[in-house]
Coordinates of N, CA and C in Angstrom, one line a residue:
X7 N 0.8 -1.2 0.0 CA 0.0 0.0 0.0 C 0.9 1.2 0.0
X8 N 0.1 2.8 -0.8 CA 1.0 3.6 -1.1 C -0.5 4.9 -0.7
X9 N 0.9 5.7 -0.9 CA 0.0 7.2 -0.7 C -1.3 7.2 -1.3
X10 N -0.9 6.3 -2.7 CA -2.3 6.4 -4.3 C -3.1 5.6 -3.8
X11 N -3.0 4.7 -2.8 CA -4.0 3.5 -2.7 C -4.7 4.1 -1.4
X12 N -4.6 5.6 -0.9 CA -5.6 5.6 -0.1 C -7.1 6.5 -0.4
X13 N -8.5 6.0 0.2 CA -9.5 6.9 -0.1 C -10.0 7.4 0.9
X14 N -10.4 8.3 1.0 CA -11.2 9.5 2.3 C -11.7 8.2 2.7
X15 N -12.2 6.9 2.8 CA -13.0 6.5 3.7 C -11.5 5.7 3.9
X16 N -10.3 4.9 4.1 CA -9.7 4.7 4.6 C -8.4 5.4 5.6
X17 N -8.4 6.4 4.9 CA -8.1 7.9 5.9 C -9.0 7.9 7.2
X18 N -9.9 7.7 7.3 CA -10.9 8.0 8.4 C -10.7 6.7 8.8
X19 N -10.5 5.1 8.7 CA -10.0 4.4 9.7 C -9.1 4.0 10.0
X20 N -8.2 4.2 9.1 CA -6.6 3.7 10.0 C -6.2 5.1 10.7
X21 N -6.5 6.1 10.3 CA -6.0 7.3 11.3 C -6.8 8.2 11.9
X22 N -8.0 7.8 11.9 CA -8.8 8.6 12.2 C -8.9 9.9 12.3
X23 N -8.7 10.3 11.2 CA -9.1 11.8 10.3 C -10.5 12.1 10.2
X24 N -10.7 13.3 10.2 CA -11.9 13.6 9.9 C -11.7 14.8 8.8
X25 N -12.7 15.4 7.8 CA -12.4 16.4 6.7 C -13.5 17.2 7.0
X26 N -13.3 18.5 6.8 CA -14.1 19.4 6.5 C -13.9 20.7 5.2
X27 N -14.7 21.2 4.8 CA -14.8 22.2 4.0 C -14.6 23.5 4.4
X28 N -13.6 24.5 4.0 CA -14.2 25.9 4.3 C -13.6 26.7 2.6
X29 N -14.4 28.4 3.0 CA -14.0 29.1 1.8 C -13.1 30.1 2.4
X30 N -12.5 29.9 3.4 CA -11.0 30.9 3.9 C -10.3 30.4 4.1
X31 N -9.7 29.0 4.0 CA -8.2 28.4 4.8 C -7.5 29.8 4.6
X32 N -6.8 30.1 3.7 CA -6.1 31.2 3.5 C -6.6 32.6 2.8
X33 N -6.7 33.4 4.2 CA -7.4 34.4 4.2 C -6.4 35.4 4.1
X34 N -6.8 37.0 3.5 CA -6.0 38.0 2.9 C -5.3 37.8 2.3
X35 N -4.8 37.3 1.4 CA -3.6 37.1 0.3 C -4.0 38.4 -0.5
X36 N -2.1 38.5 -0.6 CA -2.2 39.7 -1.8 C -0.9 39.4 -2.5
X37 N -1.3 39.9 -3.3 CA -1.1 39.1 -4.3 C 0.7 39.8 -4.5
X38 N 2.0 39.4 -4.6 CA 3.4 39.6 -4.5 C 3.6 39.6 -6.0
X39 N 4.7 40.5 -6.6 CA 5.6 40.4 -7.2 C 6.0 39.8 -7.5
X40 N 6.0 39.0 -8.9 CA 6.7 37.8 -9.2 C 8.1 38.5 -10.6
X41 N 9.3 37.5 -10.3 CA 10.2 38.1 -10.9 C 9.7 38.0 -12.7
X42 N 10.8 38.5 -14.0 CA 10.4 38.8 -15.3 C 10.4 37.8 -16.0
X43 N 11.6 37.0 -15.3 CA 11.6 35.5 -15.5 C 10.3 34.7 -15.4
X44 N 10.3 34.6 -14.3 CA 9.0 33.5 -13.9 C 8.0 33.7 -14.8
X45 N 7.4 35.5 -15.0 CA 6.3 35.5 -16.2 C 6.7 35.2 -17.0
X46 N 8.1 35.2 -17.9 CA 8.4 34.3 -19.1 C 8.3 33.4 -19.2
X47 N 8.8 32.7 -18.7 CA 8.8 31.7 -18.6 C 7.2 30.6 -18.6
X48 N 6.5 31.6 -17.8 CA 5.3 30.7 -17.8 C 4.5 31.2 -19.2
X49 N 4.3 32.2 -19.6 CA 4.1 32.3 -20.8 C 4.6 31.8 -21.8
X50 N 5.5 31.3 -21.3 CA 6.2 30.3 -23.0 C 5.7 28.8 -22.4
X51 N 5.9 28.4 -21.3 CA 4.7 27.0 -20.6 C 3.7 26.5 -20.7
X52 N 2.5 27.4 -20.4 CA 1.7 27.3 -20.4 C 1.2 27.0 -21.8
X53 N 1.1 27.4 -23.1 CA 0.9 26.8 -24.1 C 0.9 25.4 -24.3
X54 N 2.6 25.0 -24.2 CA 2.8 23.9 -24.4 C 2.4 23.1 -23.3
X55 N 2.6 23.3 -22.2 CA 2.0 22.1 -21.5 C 0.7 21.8 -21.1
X56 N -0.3 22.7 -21.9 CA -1.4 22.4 -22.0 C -1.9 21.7 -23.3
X57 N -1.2 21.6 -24.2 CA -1.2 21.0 -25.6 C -0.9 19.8 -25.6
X58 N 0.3 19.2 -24.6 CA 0.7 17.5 -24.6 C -0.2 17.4 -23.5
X59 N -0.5 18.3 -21.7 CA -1.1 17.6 -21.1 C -1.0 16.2 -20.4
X60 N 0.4 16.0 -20.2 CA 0.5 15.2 -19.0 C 0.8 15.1 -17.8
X61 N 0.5 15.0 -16.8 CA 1.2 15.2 -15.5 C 2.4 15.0 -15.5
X62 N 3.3 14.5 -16.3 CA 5.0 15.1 -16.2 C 5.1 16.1 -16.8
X63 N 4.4 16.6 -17.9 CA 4.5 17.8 -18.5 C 4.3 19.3 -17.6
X64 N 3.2 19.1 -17.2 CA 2.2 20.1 -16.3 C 3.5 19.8 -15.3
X65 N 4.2 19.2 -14.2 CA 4.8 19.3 -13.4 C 6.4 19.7 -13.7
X66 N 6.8 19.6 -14.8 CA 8.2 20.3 -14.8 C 8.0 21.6 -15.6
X67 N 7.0 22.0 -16.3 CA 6.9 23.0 -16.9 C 6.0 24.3 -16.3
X68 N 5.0 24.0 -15.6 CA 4.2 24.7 -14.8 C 4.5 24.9 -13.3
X69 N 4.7 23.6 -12.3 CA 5.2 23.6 -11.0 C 6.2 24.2 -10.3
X70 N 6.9 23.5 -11.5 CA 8.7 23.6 -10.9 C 9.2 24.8 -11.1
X71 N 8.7 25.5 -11.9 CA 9.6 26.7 -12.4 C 8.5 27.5 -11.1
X72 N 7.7 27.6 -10.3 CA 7.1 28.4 -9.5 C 7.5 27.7 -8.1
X73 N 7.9 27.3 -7.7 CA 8.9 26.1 -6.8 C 10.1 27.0 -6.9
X74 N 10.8 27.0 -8.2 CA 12.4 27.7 -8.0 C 12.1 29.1 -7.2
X75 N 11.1 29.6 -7.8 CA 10.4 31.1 -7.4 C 10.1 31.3 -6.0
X76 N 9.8 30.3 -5.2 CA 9.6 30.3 -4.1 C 11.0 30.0 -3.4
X77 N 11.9 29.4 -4.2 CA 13.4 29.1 -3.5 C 14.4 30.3 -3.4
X78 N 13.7 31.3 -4.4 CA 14.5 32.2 -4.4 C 14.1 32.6 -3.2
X79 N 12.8 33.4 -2.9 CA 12.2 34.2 -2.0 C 12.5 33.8 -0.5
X80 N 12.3 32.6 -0.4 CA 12.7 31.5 0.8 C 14.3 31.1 0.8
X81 N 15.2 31.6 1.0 CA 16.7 30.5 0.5 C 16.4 29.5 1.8
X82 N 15.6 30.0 2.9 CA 15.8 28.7 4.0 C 14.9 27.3 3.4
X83 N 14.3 27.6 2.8 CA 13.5 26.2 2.5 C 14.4 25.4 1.7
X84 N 13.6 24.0 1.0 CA 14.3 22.9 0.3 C 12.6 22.7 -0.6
X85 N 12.7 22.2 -1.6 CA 12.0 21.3 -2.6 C 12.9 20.0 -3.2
X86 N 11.6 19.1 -3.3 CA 12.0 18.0 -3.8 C 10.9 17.2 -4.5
X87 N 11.6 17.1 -5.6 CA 10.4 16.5 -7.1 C 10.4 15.1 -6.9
X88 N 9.5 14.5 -7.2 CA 9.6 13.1 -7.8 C 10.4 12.1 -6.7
X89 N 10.6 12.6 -5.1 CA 11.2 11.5 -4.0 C 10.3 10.7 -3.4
X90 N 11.1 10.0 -3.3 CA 10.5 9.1 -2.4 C 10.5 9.2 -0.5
X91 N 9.6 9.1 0.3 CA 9.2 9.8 1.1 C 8.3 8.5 1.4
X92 N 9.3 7.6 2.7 CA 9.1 6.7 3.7 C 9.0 6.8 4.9
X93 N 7.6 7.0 5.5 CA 8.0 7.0 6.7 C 7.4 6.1 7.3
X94 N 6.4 5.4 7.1 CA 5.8 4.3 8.0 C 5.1 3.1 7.1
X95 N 5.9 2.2 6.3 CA 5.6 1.3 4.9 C 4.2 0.2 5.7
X96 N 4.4 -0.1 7.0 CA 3.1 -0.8 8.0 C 2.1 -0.2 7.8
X97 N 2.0 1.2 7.7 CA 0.8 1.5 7.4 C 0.3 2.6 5.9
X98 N 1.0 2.1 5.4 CA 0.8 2.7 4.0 C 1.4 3.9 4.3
X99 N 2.2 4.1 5.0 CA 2.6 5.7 4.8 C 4.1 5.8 4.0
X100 N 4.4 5.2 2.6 CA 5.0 5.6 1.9 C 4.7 5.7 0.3
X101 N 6.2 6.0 -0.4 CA 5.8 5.9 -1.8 C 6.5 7.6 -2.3
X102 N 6.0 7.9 -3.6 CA 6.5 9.4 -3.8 C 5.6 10.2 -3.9
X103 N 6.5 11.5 -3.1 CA 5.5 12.6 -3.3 C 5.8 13.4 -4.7
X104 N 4.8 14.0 -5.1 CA 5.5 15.0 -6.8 C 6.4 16.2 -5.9
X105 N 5.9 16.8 -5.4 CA 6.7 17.7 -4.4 C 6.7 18.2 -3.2
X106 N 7.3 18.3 -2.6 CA 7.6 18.4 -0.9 C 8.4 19.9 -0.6
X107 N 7.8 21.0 0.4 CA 8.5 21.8 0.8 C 9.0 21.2 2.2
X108 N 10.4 21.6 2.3 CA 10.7 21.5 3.8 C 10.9 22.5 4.4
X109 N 11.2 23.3 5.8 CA 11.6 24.9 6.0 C 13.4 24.3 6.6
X110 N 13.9 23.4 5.9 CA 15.1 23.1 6.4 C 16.2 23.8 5.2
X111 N 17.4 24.4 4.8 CA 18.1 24.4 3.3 C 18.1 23.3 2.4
X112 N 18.6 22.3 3.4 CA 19.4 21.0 2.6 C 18.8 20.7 1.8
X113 N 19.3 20.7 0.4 CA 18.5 20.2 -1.4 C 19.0 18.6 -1.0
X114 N 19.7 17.9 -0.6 CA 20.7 16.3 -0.3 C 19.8 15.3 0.0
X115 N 18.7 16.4 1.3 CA 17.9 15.1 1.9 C 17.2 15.3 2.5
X116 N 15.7 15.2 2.7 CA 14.5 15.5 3.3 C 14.7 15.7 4.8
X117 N 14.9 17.3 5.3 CA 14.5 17.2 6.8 C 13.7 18.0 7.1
X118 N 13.2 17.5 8.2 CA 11.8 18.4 9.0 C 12.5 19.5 9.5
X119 N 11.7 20.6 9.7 CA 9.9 20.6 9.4 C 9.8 20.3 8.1
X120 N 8.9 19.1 7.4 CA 8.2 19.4 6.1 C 7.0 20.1 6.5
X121 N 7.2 20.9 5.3 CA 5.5 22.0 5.6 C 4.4 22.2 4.8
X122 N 4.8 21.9 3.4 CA 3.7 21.6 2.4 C 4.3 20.3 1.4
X123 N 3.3 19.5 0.9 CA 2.7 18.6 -0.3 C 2.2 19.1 -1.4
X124 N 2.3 18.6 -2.0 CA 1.6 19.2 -3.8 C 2.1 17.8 -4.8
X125 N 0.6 17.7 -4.5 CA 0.1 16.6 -5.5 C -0.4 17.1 -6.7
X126 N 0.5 16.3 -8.0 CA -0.1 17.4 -9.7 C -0.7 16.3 -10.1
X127 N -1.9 16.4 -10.9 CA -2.7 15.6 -11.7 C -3.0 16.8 -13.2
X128 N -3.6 15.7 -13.9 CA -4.0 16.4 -15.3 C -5.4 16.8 -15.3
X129 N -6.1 16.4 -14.5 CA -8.0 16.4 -14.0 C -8.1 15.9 -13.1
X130 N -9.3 16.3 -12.5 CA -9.9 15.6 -11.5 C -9.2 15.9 -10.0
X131 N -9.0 17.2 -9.6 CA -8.3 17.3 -8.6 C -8.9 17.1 -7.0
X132 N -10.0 16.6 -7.2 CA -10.6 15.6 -6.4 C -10.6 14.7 -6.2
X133 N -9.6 13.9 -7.0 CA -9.6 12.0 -7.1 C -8.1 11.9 -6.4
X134 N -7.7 13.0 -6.1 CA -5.8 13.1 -5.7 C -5.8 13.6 -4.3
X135 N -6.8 14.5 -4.0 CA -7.1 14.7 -2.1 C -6.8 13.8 -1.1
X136 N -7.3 12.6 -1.4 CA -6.9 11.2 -0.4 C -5.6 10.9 -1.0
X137 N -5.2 10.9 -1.6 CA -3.4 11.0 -1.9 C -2.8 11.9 -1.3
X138 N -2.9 13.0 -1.2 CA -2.3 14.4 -0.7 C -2.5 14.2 0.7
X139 N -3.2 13.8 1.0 CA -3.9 13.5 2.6 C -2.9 12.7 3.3
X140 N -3.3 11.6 2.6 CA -1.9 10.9 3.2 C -0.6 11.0 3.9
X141 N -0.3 12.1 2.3 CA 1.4 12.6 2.5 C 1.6 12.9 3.6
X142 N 0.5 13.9 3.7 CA 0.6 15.1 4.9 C 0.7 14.0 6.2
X143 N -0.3 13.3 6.8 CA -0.4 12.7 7.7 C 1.2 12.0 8.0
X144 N 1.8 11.6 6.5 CA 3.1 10.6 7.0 C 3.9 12.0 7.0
X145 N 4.1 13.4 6.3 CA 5.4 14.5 7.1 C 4.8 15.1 8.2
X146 N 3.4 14.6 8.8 CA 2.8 15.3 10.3 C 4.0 14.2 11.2
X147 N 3.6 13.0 10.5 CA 4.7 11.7 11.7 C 6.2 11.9 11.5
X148 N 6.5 12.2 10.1 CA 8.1 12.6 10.1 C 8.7 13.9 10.9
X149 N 7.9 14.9 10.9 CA 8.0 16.1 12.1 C 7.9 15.4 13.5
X150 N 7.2 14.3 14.0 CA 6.9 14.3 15.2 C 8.3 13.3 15.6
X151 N 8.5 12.6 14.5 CA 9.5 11.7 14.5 C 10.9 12.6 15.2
X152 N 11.1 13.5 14.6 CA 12.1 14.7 15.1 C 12.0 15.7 15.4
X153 N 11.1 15.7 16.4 CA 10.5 16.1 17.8 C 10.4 17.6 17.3
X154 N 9.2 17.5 16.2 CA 8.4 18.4 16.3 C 7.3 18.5 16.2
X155 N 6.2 19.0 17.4 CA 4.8 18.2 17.9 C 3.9 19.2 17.0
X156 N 4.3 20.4 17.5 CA 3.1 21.4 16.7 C 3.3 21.8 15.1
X157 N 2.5 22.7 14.9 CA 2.1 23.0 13.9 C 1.5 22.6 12.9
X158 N 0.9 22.8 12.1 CA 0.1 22.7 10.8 C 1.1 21.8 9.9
X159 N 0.4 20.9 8.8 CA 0.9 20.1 7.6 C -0.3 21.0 6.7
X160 N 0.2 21.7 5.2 CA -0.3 22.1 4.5 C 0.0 21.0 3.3
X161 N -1.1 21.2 2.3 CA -1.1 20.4 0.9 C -2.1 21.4 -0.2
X162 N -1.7 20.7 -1.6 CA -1.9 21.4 -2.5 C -2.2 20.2 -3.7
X163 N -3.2 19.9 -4.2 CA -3.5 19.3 -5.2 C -3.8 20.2 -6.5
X164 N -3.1 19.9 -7.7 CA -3.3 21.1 -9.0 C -3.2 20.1 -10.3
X165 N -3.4 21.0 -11.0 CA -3.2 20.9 -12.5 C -1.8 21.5 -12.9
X166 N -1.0 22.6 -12.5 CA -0.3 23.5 -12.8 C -1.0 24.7 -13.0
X167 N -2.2 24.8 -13.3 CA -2.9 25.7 -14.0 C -3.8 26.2 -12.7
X168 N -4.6 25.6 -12.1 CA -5.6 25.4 -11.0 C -4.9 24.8 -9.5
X169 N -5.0 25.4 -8.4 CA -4.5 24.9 -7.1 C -5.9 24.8 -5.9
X170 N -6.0 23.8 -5.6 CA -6.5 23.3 -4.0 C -6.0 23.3 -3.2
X171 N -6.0 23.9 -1.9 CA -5.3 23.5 -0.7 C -6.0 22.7 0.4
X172 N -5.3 22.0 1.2 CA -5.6 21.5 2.4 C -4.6 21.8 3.7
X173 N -5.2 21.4 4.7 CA -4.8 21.6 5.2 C -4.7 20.4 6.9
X174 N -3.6 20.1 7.7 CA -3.7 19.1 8.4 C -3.6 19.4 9.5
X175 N -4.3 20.0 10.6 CA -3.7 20.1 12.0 C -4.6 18.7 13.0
X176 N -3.5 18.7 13.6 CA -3.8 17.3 14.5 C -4.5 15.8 13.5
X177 N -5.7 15.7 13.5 CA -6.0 14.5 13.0 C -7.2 15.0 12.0
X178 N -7.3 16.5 12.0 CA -8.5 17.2 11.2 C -8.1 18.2 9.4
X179 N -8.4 17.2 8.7 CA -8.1 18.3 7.5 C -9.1 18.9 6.8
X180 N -9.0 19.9 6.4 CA -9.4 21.1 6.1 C -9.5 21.5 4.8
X181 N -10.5 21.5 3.7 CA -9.8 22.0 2.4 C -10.6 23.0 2.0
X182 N -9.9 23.9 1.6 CA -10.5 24.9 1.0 C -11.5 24.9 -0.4
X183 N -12.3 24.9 -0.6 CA -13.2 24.8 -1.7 C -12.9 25.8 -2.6
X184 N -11.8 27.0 -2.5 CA -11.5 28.1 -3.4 C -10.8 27.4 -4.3
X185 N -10.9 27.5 -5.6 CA -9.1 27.1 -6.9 C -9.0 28.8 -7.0
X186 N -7.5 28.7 -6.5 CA -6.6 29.5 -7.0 C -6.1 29.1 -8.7
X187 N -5.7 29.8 -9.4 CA -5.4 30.0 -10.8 C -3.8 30.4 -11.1
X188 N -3.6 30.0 -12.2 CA -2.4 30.0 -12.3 C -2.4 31.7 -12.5
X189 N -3.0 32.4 -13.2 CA -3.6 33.5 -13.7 C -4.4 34.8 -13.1
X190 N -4.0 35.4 -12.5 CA -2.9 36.3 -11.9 C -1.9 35.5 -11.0
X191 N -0.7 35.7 -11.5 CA 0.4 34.7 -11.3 C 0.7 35.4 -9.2
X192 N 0.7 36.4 -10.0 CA 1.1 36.9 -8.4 C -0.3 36.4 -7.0
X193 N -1.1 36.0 -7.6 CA -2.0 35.8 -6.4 C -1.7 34.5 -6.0
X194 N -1.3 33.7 -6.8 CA -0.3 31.8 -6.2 C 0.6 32.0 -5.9
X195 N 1.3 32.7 -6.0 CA 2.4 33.0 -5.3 C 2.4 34.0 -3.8
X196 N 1.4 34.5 -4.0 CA 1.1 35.4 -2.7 C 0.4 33.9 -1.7
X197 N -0.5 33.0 -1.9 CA -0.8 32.1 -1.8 C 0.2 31.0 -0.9
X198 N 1.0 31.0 -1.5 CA 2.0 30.0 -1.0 C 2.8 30.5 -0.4
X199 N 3.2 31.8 -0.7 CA 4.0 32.3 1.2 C 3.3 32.7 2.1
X200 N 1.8 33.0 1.8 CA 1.2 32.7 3.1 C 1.1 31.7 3.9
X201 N 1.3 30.5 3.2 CA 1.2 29.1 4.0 C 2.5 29.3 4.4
X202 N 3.7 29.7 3.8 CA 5.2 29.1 4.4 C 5.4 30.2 5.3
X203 N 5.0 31.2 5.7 CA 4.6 32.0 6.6 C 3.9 32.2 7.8
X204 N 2.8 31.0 7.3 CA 1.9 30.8 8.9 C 3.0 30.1 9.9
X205 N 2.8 30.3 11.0 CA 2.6 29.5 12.4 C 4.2 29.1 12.3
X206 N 5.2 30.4 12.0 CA 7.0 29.8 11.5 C 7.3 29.9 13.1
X207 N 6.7 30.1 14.3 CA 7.6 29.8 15.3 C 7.6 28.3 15.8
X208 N 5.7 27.9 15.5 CA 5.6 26.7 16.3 C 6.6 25.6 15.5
X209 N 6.6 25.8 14.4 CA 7.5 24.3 14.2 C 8.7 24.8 13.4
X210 N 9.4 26.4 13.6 CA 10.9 26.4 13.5 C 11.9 25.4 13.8

């Protein structure tokens, strides 16, 4: 068993999660400055990776280049594409994540705090939630693993184009019913340092 093999109804018995809906997880965003690059670059992207449309496509041409953008802004964080991310194989809590934020530097090797997931799909960014879910639950246990109890696990299910968030504190997640858009670029990006910005003392 893997991250993909779990559904909202086996989330709710091996770990007993519960979900709920809201329309503010992340409230006041404004929308940031994104460098001349990034808009180039996504403007020369976005065509094409909407023309082949696969989830490797959408994820190295859409994701990653807005990932670098947040590495710049952040130098203390780490991303990591396409790893693998073991933490508890007994209970399905392995397998790969598409991308992982940690608030650690090291690009070498996953360390906690991990603070966001982002699961990319081509459609259906509803059918990837219980995937994303997961993740989060196994970097809530890899934080606790190295003894760090509080704070929030955030996640992000997308297209490249369209983003969902969630959200994990304690045993309760949370998803926002809002899609943010790739389109005003600066509001995803304002978006996502809100999250790497919430609650930086509890799990510094």
């Amino acid at each position: 068993m893997a991250y993909s093999d779990f559904t909202q109804a086996k989330l709710e018995a091996s770990f007993g999660l519960s979900f709920s809906q809201t329309s503010s997880l992340i409230a006041g965003v404004e929308a940031i400055a994104t460098s001349d690059y990034l808009q180039q670059t996504m403007q020369r992207n976005l065509p094409l990776a909407t023309a082949i449309n696969t989830e490797k496509i959408r994820s190295e041409l859409l994701i990653a280049p807005i990932l670098v953008e947040l590495k710049t802004l952040f130098p203390s964080i780490s991303f990591f594409s396409g790893t693998e991310f073991n933490v508890d194989a007994a209970q399905g809590l392995n397998g790969y994540c598409d991308f992982l934020i940690s608030r650690d530097p090291d690009q070498l090797n996953i360390k906690a705090p991990v603070a966001i997931i982002f699961e990319a799909k081509r459609e259906d960014l509803n059918a990837a939630i219980p995937q994303c879910a997961a993740a989060m639950v196994a970097a809530q246990r890899f934080n606790q693993n190295h003894g760090i109890e509080r704070g929030s696990i955030y996640g992000a299910v997308t297209t490249g184009s369209v983003w969902r968030f969630l959200k994990l504190e304690g045993e309760h997640v949370t998803l926002d019913l809002n899609e943010v858009y790739l389109n005003p670029l600066g509001q995803l990006m304002g978006s996502l340092v809100v999250l790497l910005q919430l609650e930086p003392l509890a799990i510094a």
